[in-house]
Structure formats: C-alpha cells, structure tokens
C-alpha cells in the first residue's frame, strides 16, 4: 500500500513539472516566432516602405480619395421616424375623408336648396279643398324646415367659432413673429383695449 502512494505522488510531481516545462517551452516558442516572424517583417516593411514619408513641422497630411477605403455609409433607421410618417399618412387620409364628406354635404345642401324651392312652391299654392291630408303635409313641412333652420344656425355658430379661433391664432402668430415691437405697439394696444 505504501508503494502505491509513492508512485501516485511521483506521477503528480512529474506531471506538474512536465506542465511547467511545457509552459516555459511554449512561451519561448511564441517569443521566438514574434521576434523573427511578425515583428521583423513588419519592421522591414516600415523602414523600406516607399508610401510613407516623414512629416515636418507645419506640413499637412494629404490623403487622396483613391487611398481611402470605400465603405458604404450604413443608413440608420429610426423607428420614431417611421411612426411619425405613419401617423402623418393616417392624418392625411382622415383629412381627405372629411373633405369628401364635406363635398357630399355641400351637394346635399344644394339639393335641399332645390327642395326648399319646391316647398316654397307647395306653400304658395293654396289647396282647392283643404283636408286632414293637407294639414298633416304642411305640419311635416314645417317640422322639416324648423329642423333644417336649427341645424343651419348651429353650423353657422360652429363655423363662426372656428373662424374666431383662426383669427386669434393669426394674432398670436404675428405677436410671435414680430415680438415686442408688435406687442407693445400703441396702435395695437388701442385696437385691442377693452371698452
């Protein structure tokens, strides 16, 4: 049993020693190859290269476009730009949809205008024998005209409010554009003062 322990210890010592010896030999080989191989040829190329010149004080480095490597410039994609473009496209589509709806509404109003003319003709003609039919017909016409007048007056109010907002925006745009010369102008102060 004692002899087996001695053999194992010597084998481990031999393996550690062998490892150190191999490690030292590997370092020596790499230093040798670096000195003789890569560094030596690089040094020779550096010394005898015709392309490189010594710079003197005040001299600029001139690099011709042929010497520069041509690399394509990578295009940077910005996800926020894609989102904004999509939002602008959606907004443009919505605006176009509203415009087409307004065009249809204008055409309908023109038709309503002709309907109003027809109602005017119907009211101008007095019925020969007035009955329940005529009474209900004129009552319906009156209800339709009241509703039409109410819708037109409401739309007129909204349109006037929209134009008032636009005028205010133009006023403040002028204030922003011209600054204090516009804001402190005596003519503007007189025009906008209360009373």
PDB file of C-alpha atoms in Angstrom:
ATOM      1  CA  UNK A   1       0.000   0.000   0.000  1.00  0.00           C
ATOM      2  CA  UNK A   2       2.889   2.401   0.756  1.00  0.00           C
ATOM      3  CA  UNK A   3       4.470   1.803  -2.640  1.00  0.00           C
ATOM      4  CA  UNK A   4       1.291   2.800  -4.457  1.00  0.00           C
ATOM      5  CA  UNK A   5       1.203   6.167  -2.648  1.00  0.00           C
ATOM      6  CA  UNK A   6       4.804   6.918  -3.642  1.00  0.00           C
ATOM      7  CA  UNK A   7       4.027   6.138  -7.301  1.00  0.00           C
ATOM      8  CA  UNK A   8       0.986   8.443  -7.297  1.00  0.00           C
ATOM      9  CA  UNK A   9       2.965  11.277  -5.680  1.00  0.00           C
ATOM     10  CA  UNK A  10       5.814  10.971  -8.154  1.00  0.00           C
ATOM     11  CA  UNK A  11       3.389  10.866 -11.057  1.00  0.00           C
ATOM     12  CA  UNK A  12       1.669  14.064  -9.890  1.00  0.00           C
ATOM     13  CA  UNK A  13       5.032  15.736  -9.311  1.00  0.00           C
ATOM     14  CA  UNK A  14       6.169  14.625 -12.713  1.00  0.00           C
ATOM     15  CA  UNK A  15       3.019  15.945 -14.310  1.00  0.00           C
ATOM     16  CA  UNK A  16       3.351  19.325 -12.570  1.00  0.00           C
ATOM     17  CA  UNK A  17       6.990  19.557 -13.569  1.00  0.00           C
ATOM     18  CA  UNK A  18       6.191  18.495 -17.079  1.00  0.00           C
ATOM     19  CA  UNK A  19       3.469  21.111 -17.241  1.00  0.00           C
ATOM     20  CA  UNK A  20       5.840  23.857 -16.128  1.00  0.00           C
ATOM     21  CA  UNK A  21       8.446  22.691 -18.617  1.00  0.00           C
ATOM     22  CA  UNK A  22       5.867  22.660 -21.426  1.00  0.00           C
ATOM     23  CA  UNK A  23       4.619  26.099 -20.403  1.00  0.00           C
ATOM     24  CA  UNK A  24       8.118  27.540 -20.477  1.00  0.00           C
ATOM     25  CA  UNK A  25       8.770  25.975 -23.867  1.00  0.00           C
ATOM     26  CA  UNK A  26       5.521  27.406 -25.275  1.00  0.00           C
ATOM     27  CA  UNK A  27       6.417  30.927 -24.146  1.00  0.00           C
ATOM     28  CA  UNK A  28       9.859  30.618 -25.649  1.00  0.00           C
ATOM     29  CA  UNK A  29       8.457  29.455 -28.988  1.00  0.00           C
ATOM     30  CA  UNK A  30       5.917  32.312 -29.138  1.00  0.00           C
ATOM     31  CA  UNK A  31       8.553  34.959 -28.305  1.00  0.00           C
ATOM     32  CA  UNK A  32      10.856  33.482 -30.914  1.00  0.00           C
ATOM     33  CA  UNK A  33       8.153  33.468 -33.600  1.00  0.00           C
ATOM     34  CA  UNK A  34       7.096  37.042 -32.740  1.00  0.00           C
ATOM     35  CA  UNK A  35      10.625  38.417 -32.865  1.00  0.00           C
ATOM     36  CA  UNK A  36      11.693  36.647 -36.007  1.00  0.00           C
ATOM     37  CA  UNK A  37       8.418  36.382 -37.850  1.00  0.00           C
ATOM     38  CA  UNK A  38       5.802  39.099 -37.399  1.00  0.00           C
ATOM     39  CA  UNK A  39       7.759  41.940 -35.822  1.00  0.00           C
ATOM     40  CA  UNK A  40      10.761  41.537 -38.076  1.00  0.00           C
ATOM     41  CA  UNK A  41       8.807  41.644 -41.324  1.00  0.00           C
ATOM     42  CA  UNK A  42       6.660  44.492 -40.023  1.00  0.00           C
ATOM     43  CA  UNK A  43       9.804  46.426 -39.104  1.00  0.00           C
ATOM     44  CA  UNK A  44      11.323  45.864 -42.535  1.00  0.00           C
ATOM     45  CA  UNK A  45       8.129  46.980 -44.247  1.00  0.00           C
ATOM     46  CA  UNK A  46       8.024  50.087 -42.079  1.00  0.00           C
ATOM     47  CA  UNK A  47      11.613  51.018 -42.807  1.00  0.00           C
ATOM     48  CA  UNK A  48      11.626  50.440 -46.547  1.00  0.00           C
ATOM     49  CA  UNK A  49       8.039  51.367 -47.457  1.00  0.00           C
ATOM     50  CA  UNK A  50       8.013  53.962 -50.283  1.00  0.00           C
ATOM     51  CA  UNK A  51       4.488  55.224 -49.497  1.00  0.00           C
ATOM     52  CA  UNK A  52       5.170  56.712 -46.094  1.00  0.00           C
ATOM     53  CA  UNK A  53       7.037  59.974 -45.685  1.00  0.00           C
ATOM     54  CA  UNK A  54       8.216  61.847 -42.646  1.00  0.00           C
ATOM     55  CA  UNK A  55       6.163  64.881 -41.709  1.00  0.00           C
ATOM     56  CA  UNK A  56       7.861  68.148 -40.990  1.00  0.00           C
ATOM     57  CA  UNK A  57       6.542  70.910 -38.745  1.00  0.00           C
ATOM     58  CA  UNK A  58       3.604  72.739 -40.345  1.00  0.00           C
ATOM     59  CA  UNK A  59       3.162  70.137 -43.094  1.00  0.00           C
ATOM     60  CA  UNK A  60      -0.308  68.727 -43.703  1.00  0.00           C
ATOM     61  CA  UNK A  61      -1.226  65.142 -44.392  1.00  0.00           C
ATOM     62  CA  UNK A  62      -2.737  64.796 -47.849  1.00  0.00           C
ATOM     63  CA  UNK A  63      -4.769  61.676 -48.459  1.00  0.00           C
ATOM     64  CA  UNK A  64      -6.097  61.086 -51.941  1.00  0.00           C
ATOM     65  CA  UNK A  65      -9.570  59.599 -52.375  1.00  0.00           C
ATOM     66  CA  UNK A  66      -8.032  56.512 -54.018  1.00  0.00           C
ATOM     67  CA  UNK A  67      -6.111  55.702 -50.837  1.00  0.00           C
ATOM     68  CA  UNK A  68      -9.214  55.803 -48.646  1.00  0.00           C
ATOM     69  CA  UNK A  69     -11.192  52.583 -48.458  1.00  0.00           C
ATOM     70  CA  UNK A  70     -14.671  52.966 -49.906  1.00  0.00           C
ATOM     71  CA  UNK A  71     -17.166  51.790 -47.335  1.00  0.00           C
ATOM     72  CA  UNK A  72     -20.869  52.239 -47.866  1.00  0.00           C
ATOM     73  CA  UNK A  73     -22.398  54.504 -45.278  1.00  0.00           C
ATOM     74  CA  UNK A  74     -24.951  52.477 -43.363  1.00  0.00           C
ATOM     75  CA  UNK A  75     -28.385  54.024 -43.266  1.00  0.00           C
ATOM     76  CA  UNK A  76     -29.568  54.443 -39.723  1.00  0.00           C
ATOM     77  CA  UNK A  77     -33.196  53.512 -39.400  1.00  0.00           C
ATOM     78  CA  UNK A  78     -35.044  55.497 -36.810  1.00  0.00           C
ATOM     79  CA  UNK A  79     -38.182  53.763 -35.543  1.00  0.00           C
ATOM     80  CA  UNK A  80     -39.675  57.033 -34.307  1.00  0.00           C
ATOM     81  CA  UNK A  81     -39.430  58.492 -37.820  1.00  0.00           C
ATOM     82  CA  UNK A  82     -41.343  55.514 -39.190  1.00  0.00           C
ATOM     83  CA  UNK A  83     -44.037  56.025 -36.559  1.00  0.00           C
ATOM     84  CA  UNK A  84     -44.353  59.740 -37.341  1.00  0.00           C
ATOM     85  CA  UNK A  85     -44.555  59.048 -41.073  1.00  0.00           C
ATOM     86  CA  UNK A  86     -47.319  56.509 -40.456  1.00  0.00           C
ATOM     87  CA  UNK A  87     -49.181  58.984 -38.240  1.00  0.00           C
ATOM     88  CA  UNK A  88     -48.887  61.694 -40.892  1.00  0.00           C
ATOM     89  CA  UNK A  89     -50.208  59.297 -43.541  1.00  0.00           C
ATOM     90  CA  UNK A  90     -53.174  58.367 -41.321  1.00  0.00           C
ATOM     91  CA  UNK A  91     -53.846  62.030 -40.624  1.00  0.00           C
ATOM     92  CA  UNK A  92     -53.763  62.834 -44.338  1.00  0.00           C
ATOM     93  CA  UNK A  93     -56.243  60.016 -45.020  1.00  0.00           C
ATOM     94  CA  UNK A  94     -58.581  61.275 -42.290  1.00  0.00           C
ATOM     95  CA  UNK A  95     -58.420  64.832 -43.636  1.00  0.00           C
ATOM     96  CA  UNK A  96     -59.202  63.582 -47.136  1.00  0.00           C
ATOM     97  CA  UNK A  97     -62.161  61.575 -45.789  1.00  0.00           C
ATOM     98  CA  UNK A  98     -63.539  64.674 -44.032  1.00  0.00           C
ATOM     99  CA  UNK A  99     -63.091  66.735 -47.203  1.00  0.00           C
ATOM    100  CA  UNK A 100     -65.013  64.214 -49.309  1.00  0.00           C
ATOM    101  CA  UNK A 101     -67.758  64.120 -46.673  1.00  0.00           C
ATOM    102  CA  UNK A 102     -67.996  67.921 -46.767  1.00  0.00           C
ATOM    103  CA  UNK A 103     -68.224  67.868 -50.558  1.00  0.00           C
ATOM    104  CA  UNK A 104     -71.102  65.399 -50.309  1.00  0.00           C
ATOM    105  CA  UNK A 105     -72.766  67.605 -47.696  1.00  0.00           C
ATOM    106  CA  UNK A 106     -72.459  70.635 -49.974  1.00  0.00           C
ATOM    107  CA  UNK A 107     -74.106  68.670 -52.780  1.00  0.00           C
ATOM    108  CA  UNK A 108     -76.881  67.602 -50.392  1.00  0.00           C
ATOM    109  CA  UNK A 109     -77.370  71.227 -49.337  1.00  0.00           C
ATOM    110  CA  UNK A 110     -77.719  72.203 -52.969  1.00  0.00           C
ATOM    111  CA  UNK A 111     -80.363  69.500 -53.294  1.00  0.00           C
ATOM    112  CA  UNK A 112     -82.005  70.795 -50.109  1.00  0.00           C
ATOM    113  CA  UNK A 113     -81.974  74.261 -51.614  1.00  0.00           C
ATOM    114  CA  UNK A 114     -83.964  72.914 -54.547  1.00  0.00           C
ATOM    115  CA  UNK A 115     -86.192  71.098 -52.030  1.00  0.00           C
ATOM    116  CA  UNK A 116     -86.746  74.406 -50.223  1.00  0.00           C
ATOM    117  CA  UNK A 117     -87.760  75.975 -53.533  1.00  0.00           C
ATOM    118  CA  UNK A 118     -90.226  73.113 -54.078  1.00  0.00           C
ATOM    119  CA  UNK A 119     -91.588  73.589 -50.550  1.00  0.00           C
ATOM    120  CA  UNK A 120     -91.972  77.286 -51.306  1.00  0.00           C
ATOM    121  CA  UNK A 121     -93.980  76.407 -54.404  1.00  0.00           C
ATOM    122  CA  UNK A 122     -96.126  73.962 -52.430  1.00  0.00           C
ATOM    123  CA  UNK A 123     -96.844  76.614 -49.788  1.00  0.00           C
ATOM    124  CA  UNK A 124     -97.638  79.234 -52.430  1.00  0.00           C
ATOM    125  CA  UNK A 125    -100.306  77.043 -53.999  1.00  0.00           C
ATOM    126  CA  UNK A 126    -103.450  77.013 -51.945  1.00  0.00           C
ATOM    127  CA  UNK A 127    -105.273  73.710 -51.894  1.00  0.00           C
ATOM    128  CA  UNK A 128    -108.711  73.645 -53.526  1.00  0.00           C
ATOM    129  CA  UNK A 129    -110.318  71.540 -50.801  1.00  0.00           C
ATOM    130  CA  UNK A 130    -108.327  71.689 -47.564  1.00  0.00           C
ATOM    131  CA  UNK A 131    -108.437  68.486 -45.532  1.00  0.00           C
ATOM    132  CA  UNK A 132    -106.564  66.437 -42.931  1.00  0.00           C
ATOM    133  CA  UNK A 133    -104.054  65.377 -45.555  1.00  0.00           C
ATOM    134  CA  UNK A 134    -103.080  68.974 -46.311  1.00  0.00           C
ATOM    135  CA  UNK A 135    -102.868  69.801 -42.615  1.00  0.00           C
ATOM    136  CA  UNK A 136    -100.507  66.891 -41.845  1.00  0.00           C
ATOM    137  CA  UNK A 137     -98.475  67.602 -45.014  1.00  0.00           C
ATOM    138  CA  UNK A 138     -97.904  71.247 -44.060  1.00  0.00           C
ATOM    139  CA  UNK A 139     -97.197  70.289 -40.427  1.00  0.00           C
ATOM    140  CA  UNK A 140     -94.475  67.892 -41.611  1.00  0.00           C
ATOM    141  CA  UNK A 141     -93.032  70.540 -43.929  1.00  0.00           C
ATOM    142  CA  UNK A 142     -92.963  72.984 -41.028  1.00  0.00           C
ATOM    143  CA  UNK A 143     -91.161  70.455 -38.776  1.00  0.00           C
ATOM    144  CA  UNK A 144     -88.620  69.705 -41.509  1.00  0.00           C
ATOM    145  CA  UNK A 145     -87.961  73.406 -42.107  1.00  0.00           C
ATOM    146  CA  UNK A 146     -87.566  74.101 -38.360  1.00  0.00           C
ATOM    147  CA  UNK A 147     -85.075  71.245 -38.059  1.00  0.00           C
ATOM    148  CA  UNK A 148     -83.232  72.460 -41.146  1.00  0.00           C
ATOM    149  CA  UNK A 149     -83.105  76.036 -39.808  1.00  0.00           C
ATOM    150  CA  UNK A 150     -81.862  74.819 -36.403  1.00  0.00           C
ATOM    151  CA  UNK A 151     -79.104  72.735 -37.999  1.00  0.00           C
ATOM    152  CA  UNK A 152     -78.049  75.614 -40.240  1.00  0.00           C
ATOM    153  CA  UNK A 153     -77.948  78.073 -37.329  1.00  0.00           C
ATOM    154  CA  UNK A 154     -75.939  75.614 -35.197  1.00  0.00           C
ATOM    155  CA  UNK A 155     -73.499  75.030 -38.014  1.00  0.00           C
ATOM    156  CA  UNK A 156     -73.196  78.782 -38.532  1.00  0.00           C
ATOM    157  CA  UNK A 157     -72.325  79.218 -34.833  1.00  0.00           C
ATOM    158  CA  UNK A 158     -69.680  76.500 -35.041  1.00  0.00           C
ATOM    159  CA  UNK A 159     -68.282  77.976 -38.233  1.00  0.00           C
ATOM    160  CA  UNK A 160     -68.064  81.435 -36.651  1.00  0.00           C
ATOM    161  CA  UNK A 161     -66.320  79.964 -33.593  1.00  0.00           C
ATOM    162  CA  UNK A 162     -63.845  78.214 -35.863  1.00  0.00           C
ATOM    163  CA  UNK A 163     -63.093  81.436 -37.733  1.00  0.00           C
ATOM    164  CA  UNK A 164     -62.694  83.320 -34.431  1.00  0.00           C
ATOM    165  CA  UNK A 165     -60.124  80.753 -33.286  1.00  0.00           C
ATOM    166  CA  UNK A 166     -58.302  81.141 -36.581  1.00  0.00           C
ATOM    167  CA  UNK A 167     -58.215  84.930 -36.209  1.00  0.00           C
ATOM    168  CA  UNK A 168     -56.833  84.575 -32.674  1.00  0.00           C
ATOM    169  CA  UNK A 169     -54.183  82.189 -33.934  1.00  0.00           C
ATOM    170  CA  UNK A 170     -53.173  84.696 -36.600  1.00  0.00           C
ATOM    171  CA  UNK A 171     -52.956  87.448 -33.980  1.00  0.00           C
ATOM    172  CA  UNK A 172     -50.674  85.397 -31.730  1.00  0.00           C
ATOM    173  CA  UNK A 173     -48.635  84.263 -34.722  1.00  0.00           C
ATOM    174  CA  UNK A 174     -47.987  87.928 -35.531  1.00  0.00           C
ATOM    175  CA  UNK A 175     -47.064  88.517 -31.879  1.00  0.00           C
ATOM    176  CA  UNK A 176     -44.632  85.597 -32.012  1.00  0.00           C
ATOM    177  CA  UNK A 177     -43.170  86.670 -35.345  1.00  0.00           C
ATOM    178  CA  UNK A 178     -42.628  90.369 -34.579  1.00  0.00           C
ATOM    179  CA  UNK A 179     -42.085  90.119 -30.829  1.00  0.00           C
ATOM    180  CA  UNK A 180     -42.321  93.140 -28.569  1.00  0.00           C
ATOM    181  CA  UNK A 181     -42.495  95.598 -31.477  1.00  0.00           C
ATOM    182  CA  UNK A 182     -45.896  94.115 -32.293  1.00  0.00           C
ATOM    183  CA  UNK A 183     -46.985  93.531 -28.703  1.00  0.00           C
ATOM    184  CA  UNK A 184     -46.081  96.978 -27.384  1.00  0.00           C
ATOM    185  CA  UNK A 185     -47.217  98.912 -30.442  1.00  0.00           C
ATOM    186  CA  UNK A 186     -49.512 101.786 -29.467  1.00  0.00           C
ATOM    187  CA  UNK A 187     -51.762 101.157 -32.474  1.00  0.00           C
ATOM    188  CA  UNK A 188     -52.298  97.539 -31.443  1.00  0.00           C
ATOM    189  CA  UNK A 189     -52.896  98.493 -27.823  1.00  0.00           C
ATOM    190  CA  UNK A 190     -55.616 100.972 -28.829  1.00  0.00           C
ATOM    191  CA  UNK A 191     -57.236  98.472 -31.187  1.00  0.00           C
ATOM    192  CA  UNK A 192     -57.395  95.672 -28.620  1.00  0.00           C
ATOM    193  CA  UNK A 193     -58.161  97.505 -25.389  1.00  0.00           C
ATOM    194  CA  UNK A 194     -61.452  96.799 -23.664  1.00  0.00           C
ATOM    195  CA  UNK A 195     -64.263  99.297 -23.766  1.00  0.00           C
TER     196      UNK A 195
END
